[in-house]
CSV table of C-alpha atoms in Angstrom, one decimal:
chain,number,residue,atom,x,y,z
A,16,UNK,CA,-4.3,21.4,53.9
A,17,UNK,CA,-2.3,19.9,50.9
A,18,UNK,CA,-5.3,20.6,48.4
A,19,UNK,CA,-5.4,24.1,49.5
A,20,UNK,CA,-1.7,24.6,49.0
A,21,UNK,CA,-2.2,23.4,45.7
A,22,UNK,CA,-4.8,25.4,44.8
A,23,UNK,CA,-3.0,28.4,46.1
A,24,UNK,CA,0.4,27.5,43.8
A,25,UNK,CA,-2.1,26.9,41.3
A,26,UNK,CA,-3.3,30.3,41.1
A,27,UNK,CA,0.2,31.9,41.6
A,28,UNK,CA,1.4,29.7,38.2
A,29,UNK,CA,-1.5,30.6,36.2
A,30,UNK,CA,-1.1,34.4,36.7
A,31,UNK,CA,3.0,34.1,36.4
A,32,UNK,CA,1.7,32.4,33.1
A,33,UNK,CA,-0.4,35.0,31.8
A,34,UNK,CA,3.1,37.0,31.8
A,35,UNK,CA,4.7,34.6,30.7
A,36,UNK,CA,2.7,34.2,27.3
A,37,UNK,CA,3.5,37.6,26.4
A,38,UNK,CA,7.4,36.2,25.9
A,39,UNK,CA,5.5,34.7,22.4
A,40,UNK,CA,3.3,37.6,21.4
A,41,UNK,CA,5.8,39.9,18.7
A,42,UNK,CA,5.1,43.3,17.9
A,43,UNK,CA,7.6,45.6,15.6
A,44,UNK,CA,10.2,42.7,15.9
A,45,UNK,CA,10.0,42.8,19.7
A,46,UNK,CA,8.0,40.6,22.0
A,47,UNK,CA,5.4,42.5,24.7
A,48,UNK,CA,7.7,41.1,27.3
A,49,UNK,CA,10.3,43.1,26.0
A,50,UNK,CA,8.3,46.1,25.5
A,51,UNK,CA,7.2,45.9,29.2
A,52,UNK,CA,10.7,45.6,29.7
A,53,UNK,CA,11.5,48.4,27.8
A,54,UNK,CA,8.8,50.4,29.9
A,55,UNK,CA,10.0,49.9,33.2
A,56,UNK,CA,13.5,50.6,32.4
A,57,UNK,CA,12.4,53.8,31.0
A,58,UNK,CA,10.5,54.6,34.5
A,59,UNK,CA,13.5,53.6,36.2
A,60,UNK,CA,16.2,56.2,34.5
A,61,UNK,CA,13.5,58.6,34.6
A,62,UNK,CA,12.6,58.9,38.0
A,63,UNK,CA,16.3,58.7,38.7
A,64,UNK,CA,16.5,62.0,37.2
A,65,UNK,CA,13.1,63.7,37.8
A,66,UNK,CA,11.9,61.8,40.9
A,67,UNK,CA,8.4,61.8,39.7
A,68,UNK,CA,7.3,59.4,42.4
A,69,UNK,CA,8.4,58.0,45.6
A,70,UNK,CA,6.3,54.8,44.5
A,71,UNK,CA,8.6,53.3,41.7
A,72,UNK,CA,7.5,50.0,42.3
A,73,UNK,CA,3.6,50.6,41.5
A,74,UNK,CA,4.6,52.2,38.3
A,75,UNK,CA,6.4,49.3,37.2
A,76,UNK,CA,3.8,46.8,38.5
A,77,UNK,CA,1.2,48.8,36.6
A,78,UNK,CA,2.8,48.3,33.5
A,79,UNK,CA,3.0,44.9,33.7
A,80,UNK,CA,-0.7,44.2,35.3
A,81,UNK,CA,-2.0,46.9,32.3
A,82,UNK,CA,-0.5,45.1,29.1
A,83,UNK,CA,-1.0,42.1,30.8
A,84,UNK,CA,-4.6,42.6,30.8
A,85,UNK,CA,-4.1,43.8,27.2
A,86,UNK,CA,-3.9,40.3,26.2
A,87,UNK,CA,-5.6,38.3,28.7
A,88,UNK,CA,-8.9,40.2,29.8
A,89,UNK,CA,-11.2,37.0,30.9
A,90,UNK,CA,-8.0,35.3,32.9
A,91,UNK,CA,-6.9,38.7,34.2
A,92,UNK,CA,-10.7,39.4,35.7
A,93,UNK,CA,-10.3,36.5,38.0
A,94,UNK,CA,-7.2,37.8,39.4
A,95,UNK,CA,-8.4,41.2,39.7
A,96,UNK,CA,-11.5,40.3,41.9
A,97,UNK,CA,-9.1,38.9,44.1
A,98,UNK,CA,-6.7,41.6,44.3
A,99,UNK,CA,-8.6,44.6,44.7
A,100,UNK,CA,-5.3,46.4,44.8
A,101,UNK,CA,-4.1,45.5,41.4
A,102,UNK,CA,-7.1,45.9,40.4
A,103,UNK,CA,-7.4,49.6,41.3
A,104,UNK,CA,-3.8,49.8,39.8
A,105,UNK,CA,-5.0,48.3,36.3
A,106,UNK,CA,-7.8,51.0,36.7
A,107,UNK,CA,-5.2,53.5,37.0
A,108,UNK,CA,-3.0,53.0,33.9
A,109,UNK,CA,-5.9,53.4,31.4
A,110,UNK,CA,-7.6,56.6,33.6
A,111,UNK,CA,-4.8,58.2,34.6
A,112,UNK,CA,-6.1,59.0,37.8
A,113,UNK,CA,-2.8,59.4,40.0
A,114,UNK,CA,0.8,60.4,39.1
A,115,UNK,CA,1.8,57.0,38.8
A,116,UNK,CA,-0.7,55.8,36.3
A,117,UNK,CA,-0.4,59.0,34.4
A,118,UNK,CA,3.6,57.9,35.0
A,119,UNK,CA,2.9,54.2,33.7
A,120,UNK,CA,0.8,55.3,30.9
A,121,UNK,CA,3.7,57.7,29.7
A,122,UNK,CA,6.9,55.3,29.7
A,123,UNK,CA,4.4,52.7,27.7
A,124,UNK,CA,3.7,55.4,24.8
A,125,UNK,CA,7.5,56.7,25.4
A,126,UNK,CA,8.5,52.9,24.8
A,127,UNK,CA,6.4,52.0,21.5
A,128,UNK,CA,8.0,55.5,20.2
A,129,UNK,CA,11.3,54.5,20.8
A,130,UNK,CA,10.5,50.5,19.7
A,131,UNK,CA,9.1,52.0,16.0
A,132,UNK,CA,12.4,54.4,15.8
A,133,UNK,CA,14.6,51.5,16.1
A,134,UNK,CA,12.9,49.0,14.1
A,135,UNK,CA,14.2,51.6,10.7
A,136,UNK,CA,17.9,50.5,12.4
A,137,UNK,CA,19.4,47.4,11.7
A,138,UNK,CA,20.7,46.9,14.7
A,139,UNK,CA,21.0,43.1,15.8
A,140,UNK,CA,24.9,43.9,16.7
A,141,UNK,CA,24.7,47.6,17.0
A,142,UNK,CA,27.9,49.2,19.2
A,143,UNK,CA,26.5,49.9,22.6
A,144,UNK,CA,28.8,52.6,23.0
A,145,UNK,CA,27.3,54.2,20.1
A,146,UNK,CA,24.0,56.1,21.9
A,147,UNK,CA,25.1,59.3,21.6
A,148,UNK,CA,24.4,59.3,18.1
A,149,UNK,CA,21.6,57.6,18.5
A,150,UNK,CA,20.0,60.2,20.7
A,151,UNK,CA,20.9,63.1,18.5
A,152,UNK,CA,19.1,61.2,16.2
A,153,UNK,CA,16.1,60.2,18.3
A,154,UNK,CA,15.9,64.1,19.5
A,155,UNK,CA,16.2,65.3,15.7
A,156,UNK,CA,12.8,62.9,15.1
A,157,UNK,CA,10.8,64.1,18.2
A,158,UNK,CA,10.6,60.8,20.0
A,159,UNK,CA,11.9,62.8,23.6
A,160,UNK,CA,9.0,65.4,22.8
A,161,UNK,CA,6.9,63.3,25.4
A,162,UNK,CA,9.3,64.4,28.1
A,163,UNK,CA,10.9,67.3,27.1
A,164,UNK,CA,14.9,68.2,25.9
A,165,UNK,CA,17.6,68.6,28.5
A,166,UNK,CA,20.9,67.2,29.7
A,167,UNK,CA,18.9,64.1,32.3
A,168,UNK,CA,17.7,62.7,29.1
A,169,UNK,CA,20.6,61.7,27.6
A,170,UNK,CA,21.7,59.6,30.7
A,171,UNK,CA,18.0,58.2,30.8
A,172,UNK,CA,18.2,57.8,27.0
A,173,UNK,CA,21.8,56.1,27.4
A,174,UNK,CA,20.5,53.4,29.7
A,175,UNK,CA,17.6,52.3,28.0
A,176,UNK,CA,19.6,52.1,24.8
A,177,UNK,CA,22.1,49.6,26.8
A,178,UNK,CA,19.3,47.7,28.3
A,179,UNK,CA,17.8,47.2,24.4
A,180,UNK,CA,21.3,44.5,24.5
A,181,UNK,CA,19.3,42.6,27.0
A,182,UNK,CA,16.1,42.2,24.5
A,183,UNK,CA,18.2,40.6,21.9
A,184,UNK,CA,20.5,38.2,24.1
A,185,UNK,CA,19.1,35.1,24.0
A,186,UNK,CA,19.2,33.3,27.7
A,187,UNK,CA,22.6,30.7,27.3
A,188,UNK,CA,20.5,28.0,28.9
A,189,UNK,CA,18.5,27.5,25.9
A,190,UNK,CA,21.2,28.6,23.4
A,191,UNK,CA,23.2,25.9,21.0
A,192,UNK,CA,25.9,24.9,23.2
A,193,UNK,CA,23.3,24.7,26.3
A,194,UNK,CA,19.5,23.1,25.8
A,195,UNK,CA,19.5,24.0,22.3
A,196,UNK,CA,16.3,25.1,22.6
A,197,UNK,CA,13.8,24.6,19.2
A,198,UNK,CA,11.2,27.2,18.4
A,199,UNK,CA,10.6,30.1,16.9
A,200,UNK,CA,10.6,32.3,19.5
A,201,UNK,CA,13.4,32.0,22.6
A,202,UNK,CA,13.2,33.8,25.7
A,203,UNK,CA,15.8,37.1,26.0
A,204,UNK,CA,17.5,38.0,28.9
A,205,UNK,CA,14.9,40.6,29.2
A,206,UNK,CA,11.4,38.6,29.4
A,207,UNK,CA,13.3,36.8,31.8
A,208,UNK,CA,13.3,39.3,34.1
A,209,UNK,CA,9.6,40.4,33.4
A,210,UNK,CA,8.8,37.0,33.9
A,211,UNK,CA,10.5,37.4,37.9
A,212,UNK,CA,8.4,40.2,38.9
A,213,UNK,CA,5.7,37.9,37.8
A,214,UNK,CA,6.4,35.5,39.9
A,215,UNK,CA,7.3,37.9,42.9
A,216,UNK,CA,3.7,39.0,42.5
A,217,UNK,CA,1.9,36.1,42.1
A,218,UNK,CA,3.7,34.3,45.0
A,219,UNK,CA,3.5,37.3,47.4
A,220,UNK,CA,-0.1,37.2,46.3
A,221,UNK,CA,-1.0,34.2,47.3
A,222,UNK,CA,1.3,33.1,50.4
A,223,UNK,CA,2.2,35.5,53.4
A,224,UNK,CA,5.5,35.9,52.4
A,225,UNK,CA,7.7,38.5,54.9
A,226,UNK,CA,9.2,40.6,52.5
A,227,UNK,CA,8.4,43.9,50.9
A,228,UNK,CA,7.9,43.3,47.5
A,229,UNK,CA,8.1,47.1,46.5
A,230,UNK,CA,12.3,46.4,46.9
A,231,UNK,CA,12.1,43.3,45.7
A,232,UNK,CA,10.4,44.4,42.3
A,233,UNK,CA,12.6,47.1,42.0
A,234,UNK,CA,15.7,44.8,42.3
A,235,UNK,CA,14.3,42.1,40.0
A,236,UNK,CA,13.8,45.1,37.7
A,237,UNK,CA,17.7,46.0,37.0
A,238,UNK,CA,19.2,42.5,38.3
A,239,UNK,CA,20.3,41.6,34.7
A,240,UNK,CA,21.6,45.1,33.8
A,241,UNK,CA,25.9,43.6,34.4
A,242,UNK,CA,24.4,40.7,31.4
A,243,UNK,CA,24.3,43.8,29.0
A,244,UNK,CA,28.3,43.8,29.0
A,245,UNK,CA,29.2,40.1,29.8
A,246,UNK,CA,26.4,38.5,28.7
A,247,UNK,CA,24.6,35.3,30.7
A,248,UNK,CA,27.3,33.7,32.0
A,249,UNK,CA,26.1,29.8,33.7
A,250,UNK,CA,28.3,27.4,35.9
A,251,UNK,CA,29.2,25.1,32.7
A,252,UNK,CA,31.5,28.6,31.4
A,253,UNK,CA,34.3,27.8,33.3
A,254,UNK,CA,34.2,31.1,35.4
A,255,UNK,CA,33.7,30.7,39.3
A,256,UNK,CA,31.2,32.0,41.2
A,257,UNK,CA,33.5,35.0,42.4
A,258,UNK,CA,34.9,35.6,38.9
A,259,UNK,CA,31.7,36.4,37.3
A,260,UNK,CA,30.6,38.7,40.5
A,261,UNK,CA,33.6,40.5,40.3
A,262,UNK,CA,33.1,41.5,36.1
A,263,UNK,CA,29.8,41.4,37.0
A,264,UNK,CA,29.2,44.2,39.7
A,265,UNK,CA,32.3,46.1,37.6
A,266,UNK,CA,29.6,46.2,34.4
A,267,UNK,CA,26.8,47.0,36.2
A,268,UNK,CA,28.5,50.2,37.8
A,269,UNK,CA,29.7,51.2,33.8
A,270,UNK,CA,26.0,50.5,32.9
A,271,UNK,CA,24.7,52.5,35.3
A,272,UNK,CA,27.1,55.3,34.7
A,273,UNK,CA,26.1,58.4,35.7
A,274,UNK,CA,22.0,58.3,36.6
A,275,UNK,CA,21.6,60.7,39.7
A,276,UNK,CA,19.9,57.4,41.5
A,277,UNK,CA,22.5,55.6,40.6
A,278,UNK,CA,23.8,54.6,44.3
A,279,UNK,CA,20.4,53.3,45.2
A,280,UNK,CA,20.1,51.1,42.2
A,281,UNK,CA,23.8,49.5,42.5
A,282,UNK,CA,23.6,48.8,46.3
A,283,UNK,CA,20.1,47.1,45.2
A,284,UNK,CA,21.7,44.8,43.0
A,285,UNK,CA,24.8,44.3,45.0
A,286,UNK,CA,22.1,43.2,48.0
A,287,UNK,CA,20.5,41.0,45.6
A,288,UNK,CA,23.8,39.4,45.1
A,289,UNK,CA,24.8,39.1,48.8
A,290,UNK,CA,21.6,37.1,49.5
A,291,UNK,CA,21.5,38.3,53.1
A,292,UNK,CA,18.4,39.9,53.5
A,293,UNK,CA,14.5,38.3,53.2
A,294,UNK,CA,14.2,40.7,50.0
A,295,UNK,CA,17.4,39.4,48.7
A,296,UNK,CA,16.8,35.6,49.2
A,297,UNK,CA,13.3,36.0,48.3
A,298,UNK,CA,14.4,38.0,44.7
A,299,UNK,CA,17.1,35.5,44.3
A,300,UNK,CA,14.7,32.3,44.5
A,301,UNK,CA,12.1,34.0,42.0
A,302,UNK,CA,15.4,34.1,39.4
A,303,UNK,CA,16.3,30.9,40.3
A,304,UNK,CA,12.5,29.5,40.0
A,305,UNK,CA,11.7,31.8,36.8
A,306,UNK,CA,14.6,29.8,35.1
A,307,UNK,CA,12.9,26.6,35.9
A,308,UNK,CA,9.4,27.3,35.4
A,309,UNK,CA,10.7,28.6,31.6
A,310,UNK,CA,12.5,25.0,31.7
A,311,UNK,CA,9.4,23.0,32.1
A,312,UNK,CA,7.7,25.5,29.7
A,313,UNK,CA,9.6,24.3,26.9
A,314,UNK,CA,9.3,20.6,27.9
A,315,UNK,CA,5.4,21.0,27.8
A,316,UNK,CA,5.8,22.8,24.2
A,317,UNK,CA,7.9,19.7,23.1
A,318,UNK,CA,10.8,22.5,22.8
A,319,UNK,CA,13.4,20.0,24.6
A,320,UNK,CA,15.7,17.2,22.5
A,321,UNK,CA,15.6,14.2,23.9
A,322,UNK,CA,18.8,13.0,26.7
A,323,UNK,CA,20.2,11.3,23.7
A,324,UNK,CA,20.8,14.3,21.4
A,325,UNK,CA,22.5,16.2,23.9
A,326,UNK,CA,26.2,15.7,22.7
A,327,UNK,CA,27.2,18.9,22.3
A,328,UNK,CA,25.4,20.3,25.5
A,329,UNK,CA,28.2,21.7,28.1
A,330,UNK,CA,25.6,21.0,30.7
A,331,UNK,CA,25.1,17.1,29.5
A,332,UNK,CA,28.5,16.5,30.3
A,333,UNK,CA,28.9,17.6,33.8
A,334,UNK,CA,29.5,15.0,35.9
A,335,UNK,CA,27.0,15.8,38.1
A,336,UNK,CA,24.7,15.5,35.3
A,337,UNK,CA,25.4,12.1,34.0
A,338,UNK,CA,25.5,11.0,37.8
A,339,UNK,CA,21.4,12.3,37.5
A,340,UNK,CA,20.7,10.5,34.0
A,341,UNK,CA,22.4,7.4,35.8
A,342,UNK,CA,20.1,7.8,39.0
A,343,UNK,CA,17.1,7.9,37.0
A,344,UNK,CA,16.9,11.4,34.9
A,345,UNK,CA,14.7,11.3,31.2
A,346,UNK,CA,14.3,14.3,30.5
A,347,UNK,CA,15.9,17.6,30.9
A,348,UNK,CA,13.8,19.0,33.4
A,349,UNK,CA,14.2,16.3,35.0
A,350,UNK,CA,18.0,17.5,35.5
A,351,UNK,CA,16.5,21.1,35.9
A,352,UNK,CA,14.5,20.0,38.9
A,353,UNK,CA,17.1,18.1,40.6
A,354,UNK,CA,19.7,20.7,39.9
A,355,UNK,CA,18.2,23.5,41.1
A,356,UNK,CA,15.5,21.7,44.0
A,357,UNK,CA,18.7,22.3,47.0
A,358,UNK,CA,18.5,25.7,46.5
A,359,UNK,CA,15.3,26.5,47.5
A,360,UNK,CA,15.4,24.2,50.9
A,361,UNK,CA,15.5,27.2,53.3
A,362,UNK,CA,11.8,28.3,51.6
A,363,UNK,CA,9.4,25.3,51.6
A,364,UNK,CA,7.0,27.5,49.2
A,365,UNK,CA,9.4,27.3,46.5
A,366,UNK,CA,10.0,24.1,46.9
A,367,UNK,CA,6.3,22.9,46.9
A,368,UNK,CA,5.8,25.4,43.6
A,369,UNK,CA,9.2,23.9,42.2
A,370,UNK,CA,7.5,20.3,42.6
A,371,UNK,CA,4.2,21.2,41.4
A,372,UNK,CA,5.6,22.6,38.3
A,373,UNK,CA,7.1,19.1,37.8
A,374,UNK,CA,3.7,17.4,38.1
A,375,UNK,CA,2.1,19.6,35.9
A,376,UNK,CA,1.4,20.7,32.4
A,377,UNK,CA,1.8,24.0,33.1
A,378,UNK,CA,1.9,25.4,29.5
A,379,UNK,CA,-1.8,24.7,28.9
């Protein structure tokens, strides 16, 4: 029973991983987690406003199983012959044979379009409030000829050029006054949450999970969108739990602004944050265990310092913390695991993951 539990977390993690590689892989200064990113944010504002598809969900999970398989054809196989589903839905993206491939396939071009007219911008601090210019711009060059000029596409236009915030914000935990992460590359805000619908899939995949992952993937899909204005805020910021909801939820109505879907995608996140629901909880451990996972990641890579050159981490001086380095704590996952393991003790599948990812080199 154990061994097959294990194998079946086993399999979860090594497809999560295969997303999770694409955080490294850079293309026109962007990773191809962003660009996925990118992609499904684009599908999202624009079925708000043309309603394309009542199945959302399977056009954002087909651009991540497609460019996925971009990069990892002989491990994606293995998966594939097992889910038949995705399978048909990888199929899809490159044929074209439903709306929502054809859908999938379209925000992927639309994305690389708008990726190359950026890149000629230097815009590593750019003024969010400054897309209306932008657009003009974008318009004046042809890059909306894929879908055509009218009003909707400046709110769909305005939202992905927000969500571009979330490809260059660094996550704080591995910033310089947090882990202090070393390595070239360090995960955004936005490979985070490709690397959550990952996991979402992988898990539901493999354990019979009660939950419909079509919400939860859409959730897990704008559930960062209030970071683009207040950035990542952690518990070592001195802001309480209900300080950061409340600026929170007020940035992610302004980020939202005026999408014609916009109710739908709010009271999403708003759910998400209320924890209330299976879809909710289960979303809310996948970001929770997607911050771990990325944790131990960077321990395998030898991306950690040591627990003695952590002076000027906020997190190193908790209490709490020091109370875990004096119970036995060497390393920072080590803190990660102990940290974060009480939140999962309502789901014993996370947890098991959660320790398996502890006793494993998972970044092979």
């Amino acid at each position: 029973m154990v061994d097959n539990e294990n194998k079946k977390i086993e399999k979860a993690i090594n497809f999560y991983m295969l997303a999770n590689d694409l955080k490294y892989i850079v293309d026109i200064n962007e990773s191809i987690a962003d660009h996925i990113y990118g992609a499904m944010i684009l599908a999202t504002a624009i079925n708000s406003e043309y309603s394309l598809t009542d199945d959302l969900p399977k056009v954002i999970r087909t651009i991540l199983l497609s460019k996925i398989y971009d990069y990892n054809k002989a491990e994606m196989e293995e998966f594939l012959n097992r889910k038949y589903k995705y399978a048909y839905e990888v199929y899809d993206y490159y044929f074209e044979k439903t709306l929502e491939g054809h859908f999938a396939h379209e925000c992927v071009m639309l994305e690389n379009e708008l990726a190359a007219f950026f890149y000629r911008f230097d815009n590593e601090n750019f003024d969010i409030s400054d897309y209306n210019r932008f657009y003009i711009l974008a318009n004046e060059q042809g890059v909306f000829d894929r879908i055509g000029k009218n009003e909707k596409n400046m709110e769909i236009f305005r939202f992905y050029y927000l969500n571009r915030v979330l490809k260059q914000k660094v996550r704080s935990g591995w910033d310089s006054t947090h882990w202090n992460i070393s390595n070239d590359r360090i995960e955004r805000i936005s490979e985070h949450c490709v690397g959550t619908i990952a996991l979402a899939i992988a898990l539901k995949s493999e354990f019979d999970v009660d939950v419909d992952l079509d919400k939860v993937i859409s959730t897990l899909c704008v559930h960062e969108v209030g970071e683009i204005k207040i950035g990542d805020i952690t518990p070592f910021d001195n802001i309480t739990p209900e300080q950061k909801q409340e600026i929170e939820h007020k940035a992610i109505i302004e980020v939202i602004g005026n999408l014609s879907n916009k109710d739908n995608i709010i009271n999403s996140i708003f759910e998400f944050d209320k924890r209330e629901t299976n879809e909710a909880k289960f979303a809310h451990y996948c970001d929770k265990l997607e911050a771990d996972i990325q944790a131990k990641v960077y321990q395998d890579m030898g991306c950690h310092h040591p627990l003695t050159e952590q002076q000027n981490n906020v997190v190193f001086k908790c209490d709490k913390v020091q109370k875990m380095v004096e119970n036995g704590a060497n390393t920072p996952f080590d803190i990660w695991y102990e940290w974060d393991k009480p939140i999962y003790d309502e789901s014993p599948v996370f947890t098991r993951v959660l320790k398996y990812i502890r006793d494993n080199n998972i970044k092979k």
